[in-house]
Amino acid sequence: MTIAQSKLLFETLLSDEPFRDSILSAGSMLECKVLIEARGFDCSISELRMTLEKYIEERNFDKEHNFSLWESIFPE
Protein backbone atom coordinates (compact mmCIF):
# COMPACT_ATOMS: atom_id res chain seq x y z
CA MET A 1 0.00 0.00 0.00
CA THR A 2 1.34 3.41 -0.86
CA ILE A 3 1.55 6.19 1.71
CA ALA A 4 -1.27 7.98 -0.11
CA GLN A 5 -3.47 4.85 0.07
CA SER A 6 -2.67 4.43 3.76
CA LYS A 7 -3.67 8.03 4.46
CA LEU A 8 -6.85 7.65 2.41
CA LEU A 9 -7.78 4.46 4.28
CA PHE A 10 -7.20 6.22 7.60
CA GLU A 11 -9.30 9.21 6.48
CA THR A 12 -12.03 6.84 5.26
CA LEU A 13 -12.09 5.13 8.66
CA LEU A 14 -12.55 8.55 10.27
CA SER A 15 -15.28 9.80 7.96
CA ASP A 16 -17.31 6.81 6.78
CA GLU A 17 -19.21 5.41 9.77
CA PRO A 18 -20.86 2.41 8.04
CA PHE A 19 -17.52 1.34 6.53
CA ARG A 20 -15.74 1.86 9.86
CA ASP A 21 -18.38 -0.14 11.72
CA SER A 22 -18.11 -3.02 9.26
CA ILE A 23 -14.32 -3.08 9.66
CA LEU A 24 -14.39 -2.81 13.45
CA SER A 25 -17.02 -5.56 13.74
CA ALA A 26 -15.25 -7.97 11.38
CA GLY A 27 -14.45 -11.34 12.85
CA SER A 28 -10.86 -11.51 11.62
CA MET A 29 -8.10 -9.61 9.85
CA LEU A 30 -8.83 -11.64 6.71
CA GLU A 31 -12.45 -10.45 6.78
CA CYS A 32 -11.22 -6.86 7.22
CA LYS A 33 -8.88 -7.30 4.27
CA VAL A 34 -11.75 -8.52 2.07
CA LEU A 35 -13.90 -5.54 3.09
CA ILE A 36 -11.08 -3.09 2.46
CA GLU A 37 -10.18 -4.62 -0.90
CA ALA A 38 -13.85 -4.32 -1.91
CA ARG A 39 -13.45 -0.55 -1.39
CA GLY A 40 -10.47 -0.49 -3.77
CA PHE A 41 -7.60 -0.54 -1.29
CA ASP A 42 -4.73 -2.94 -1.91
CA CYS A 43 -2.78 -3.83 1.21
CA SER A 44 -1.19 -6.69 3.08
CA ILE A 45 -2.55 -7.92 6.39
CA SER A 46 0.41 -6.31 8.20
CA GLU A 47 -0.26 -2.93 6.52
CA LEU A 48 -3.91 -3.26 7.40
CA ARG A 49 -3.10 -4.11 11.03
CA MET A 50 -0.78 -1.08 11.30
CA THR A 51 -3.45 1.25 9.88
CA LEU A 52 -6.19 -0.12 12.14
CA GLU A 53 -3.97 0.02 15.22
CA LYS A 54 -3.08 3.63 14.39
CA TYR A 55 -6.79 4.42 14.06
CA ILE A 56 -7.55 2.73 17.39
CA GLU A 57 -4.69 4.57 19.14
CA GLU A 58 -5.77 7.92 17.65
CA ARG A 59 -9.37 7.37 18.77
CA ASN A 60 -8.33 6.05 22.22
CA PHE A 61 -10.36 2.84 21.90
CA ASP A 62 -9.86 0.42 24.77
CA LYS A 63 -7.05 2.58 26.12
CA GLU A 64 -7.62 1.29 29.64
CA HIS A 65 -7.23 -2.36 28.63
CA ASN A 66 -5.00 -2.08 25.54
CA PHE A 67 -6.89 -4.75 23.60
CA SER A 68 -6.92 -4.94 19.84
CA LEU A 69 -10.01 -5.63 17.77
CA TRP A 70 -9.61 -9.37 18.25
CA GLU A 71 -8.62 -9.43 21.92
CA SER A 72 -4.87 -9.79 21.53
CA ILE A 73 -3.02 -7.41 23.80
CA PHE A 74 -1.03 -4.61 22.22
CA PRO A 75 2.60 -4.47 23.34
CA GLU A 76 3.25 -1.59 25.72
XYZ file of N, CA and C in Angstrom:
228
model
N 0.856 -1.162 0.000
C 0.000 0.000 0.000
C 0.906 1.230 0.000
N 0.562 2.180 -0.817
C 1.342 3.413 -0.857
C 0.996 4.269 0.361
N 1.826 5.253 0.616
C 1.554 6.186 1.715
C 0.233 6.906 1.467
N -0.017 7.294 0.226
C -1.270 7.982 -0.109
C -2.472 7.076 0.161
N -2.368 5.790 -0.188
C -3.467 4.853 0.071
C -3.676 4.669 1.573
N -2.581 4.588 2.310
C -2.668 4.427 3.761
C -3.385 5.625 4.387
N -3.017 6.828 3.953
C -3.673 8.034 4.462
C -5.146 8.057 4.085
N -5.458 7.660 2.851
C -6.846 7.646 2.408
C -7.658 6.621 3.203
N -7.088 5.456 3.475
C -7.780 4.460 4.284
C -8.046 5.007 5.682
N -7.049 5.638 6.269
C -7.203 6.223 7.602
C -8.305 7.284 7.589
N -8.284 8.160 6.595
C -9.305 9.206 6.484
C -10.685 8.602 6.268
N -10.759 7.512 5.500
C -12.030 6.840 5.263
C -12.557 6.238 6.556
N -11.675 5.667 7.359
C -12.094 5.135 8.660
C -12.655 6.244 9.544
N -12.068 7.425 9.469
C -12.547 8.548 10.272
C -13.894 9.081 9.798
N -14.122 9.094 8.497
C -15.278 9.803 7.957
C -16.465 8.931 7.556
N -16.244 7.659 7.293
C -17.313 6.807 6.778
C -17.757 5.818 7.862
N -18.782 6.211 8.624
C -19.208 5.409 9.774
C -19.655 3.992 9.409
N -20.469 3.787 8.373
C -20.861 2.411 8.037
C -19.657 1.526 7.668
N -18.725 2.086 6.894
C -17.517 1.343 6.533
C -16.701 1.028 7.785
N -16.501 2.037 8.620
C -15.743 1.862 9.861
C -16.380 0.794 10.745
N -17.699 0.847 10.896
C -18.383 -0.135 11.722
C -18.222 -1.550 11.170
N -18.279 -1.688 9.849
C -18.108 -3.021 9.265
C -16.693 -3.548 9.494
N -15.710 -2.670 9.421
C -14.319 -3.078 9.662
C -14.123 -3.436 11.135
N -14.609 -2.587 12.023
C -14.394 -2.812 13.454
C -15.190 -4.007 13.987
N -16.240 -4.408 13.291
C -17.017 -5.560 13.744
C -16.656 -6.844 13.005
N -15.683 -6.771 12.112
C -15.255 -7.965 11.376
C -14.709 -9.006 12.344
N -14.861 -10.256 11.972
C -14.447 -11.338 12.845
C -12.979 -11.697 12.772
N -12.280 -11.176 11.773
C -10.856 -11.509 11.617
C -10.179 -10.469 10.729
N -8.865 -10.506 10.728
C -8.103 -9.608 9.851
C -8.368 -9.959 8.390
N -8.548 -11.237 8.089
C -8.831 -11.639 6.713
C -10.168 -11.049 6.249
N -11.162 -11.068 7.115
C -12.453 -10.454 6.782
C -12.295 -8.952 6.569
N -11.502 -8.297 7.410
C -11.216 -6.864 7.223
C -10.563 -6.616 5.874
N -9.601 -7.454 5.532
C -8.878 -7.299 4.271
C -9.841 -7.408 3.082
N -10.759 -8.361 3.143
C -11.749 -8.524 2.073
C -12.621 -7.277 1.959
N -13.075 -6.747 3.098
C -13.905 -5.539 3.086
C -13.148 -4.340 2.526
N -11.892 -4.219 2.911
C -11.084 -3.087 2.462
C -10.752 -3.215 0.978
N -10.455 -4.425 0.527
C -10.182 -4.624 -0.898
C -11.420 -4.327 -1.736
N -12.610 -4.622 -1.194
C -13.855 -4.323 -1.915
C -14.036 -2.824 -2.110
N -13.400 -2.016 -1.267
C -13.454 -0.554 -1.388
C -12.337 -0.012 -2.280
N -11.502 -0.912 -2.829
C -10.474 -0.489 -3.773
C -9.094 -0.308 -3.182
N -8.913 -0.636 -1.915
C -7.597 -0.542 -1.287
C -6.849 -1.852 -1.495
N -5.562 -1.761 -1.726
C -4.730 -2.944 -1.913
C -3.647 -2.925 -0.840
N -3.751 -3.837 0.126
C -2.777 -3.833 1.206
C -2.577 -5.245 1.745
N -1.463 -5.418 2.410
C -1.189 -6.686 3.077
C -1.879 -6.673 4.444
N -1.954 -7.825 5.052
C -2.548 -7.916 6.393
C -1.728 -7.078 7.377
N -0.401 -7.090 7.260
C 0.413 -6.307 8.201
C 0.181 -4.810 8.012
N 0.043 -4.354 6.759
C -0.260 -2.931 6.519
C -1.637 -2.577 7.074
N -2.578 -3.469 6.884
C -3.911 -3.258 7.403
C -3.894 -3.185 8.923
N -3.193 -4.100 9.558
C -3.097 -4.111 11.025
C -2.484 -2.802 11.527
N -1.417 -2.331 10.877
C -0.781 -1.081 11.304
C -1.749 0.092 11.180
N -2.499 0.152 10.084
C -3.447 1.251 9.881
C -4.564 1.199 10.914
N -5.114 0.009 11.159
C -6.190 -0.122 12.142
C -5.699 0.177 13.554
N -4.501 -0.266 13.889
C -3.971 0.017 15.222
C -3.720 1.507 15.394
N -3.256 2.177 14.327
C -3.081 3.630 14.390
C -4.437 4.301 14.606
N -5.457 3.848 13.890
C -6.790 4.417 14.056
C -7.269 4.225 15.498
N -7.104 3.022 16.021
C -7.550 2.726 17.389
C -6.798 3.594 18.396
N -5.484 3.725 18.228
C -4.694 4.574 19.135
C -5.145 6.024 19.053
N -5.356 6.529 17.844
C -5.772 7.919 17.654
C -7.136 8.185 18.294
N -8.011 7.210 18.244
C -9.366 7.371 18.766
C -9.480 6.934 20.216
N -8.381 6.461 20.813
C -8.326 6.045 22.223
C -9.279 4.911 22.566
N -9.528 4.005 21.612
C -10.359 2.842 21.900
C -9.643 1.924 22.862
N -10.372 1.416 23.822
C -9.862 0.421 24.771
C -8.532 0.822 25.381
N -8.320 2.099 25.578
C -7.046 2.576 26.118
C -6.768 1.974 27.496
N -7.796 1.820 28.297
C -7.621 1.287 29.641
C -7.118 -0.154 29.624
N -7.583 -0.949 28.652
C -7.232 -2.361 28.634
C -6.206 -2.726 27.574
N -5.957 -1.838 26.610
C -5.003 -2.084 25.536
C -5.281 -3.361 24.753
N -6.550 -3.600 24.417
C -6.894 -4.754 23.597
C -7.062 -4.325 22.151
N -6.705 -5.206 21.256
C -6.918 -4.943 19.838
C -8.348 -5.337 19.483
N -8.669 -5.283 18.224
C -10.005 -5.634 17.767
C -10.343 -7.083 18.077
N -9.359 -7.948 18.086
C -9.614 -9.375 18.246
C -9.013 -9.904 19.542
N -8.972 -9.073 20.556
C -8.620 -9.426 21.923
C -7.174 -9.812 22.159
N -6.282 -9.589 21.222
C -4.872 -9.795 21.530
C -4.339 -8.495 22.117
N -3.500 -8.595 23.098
C -3.022 -7.410 23.803
C -1.937 -6.712 22.988
N -2.076 -5.391 22.863
C -1.029 -4.607 22.217
C 0.210 -4.608 23.101
N 1.395 -4.631 22.510
C 2.597 -4.468 23.341
C 2.660 -3.046 23.880
N 3.125 -2.913 25.084
C 3.247 -1.586 25.715
C 4.350 -0.785 25.081
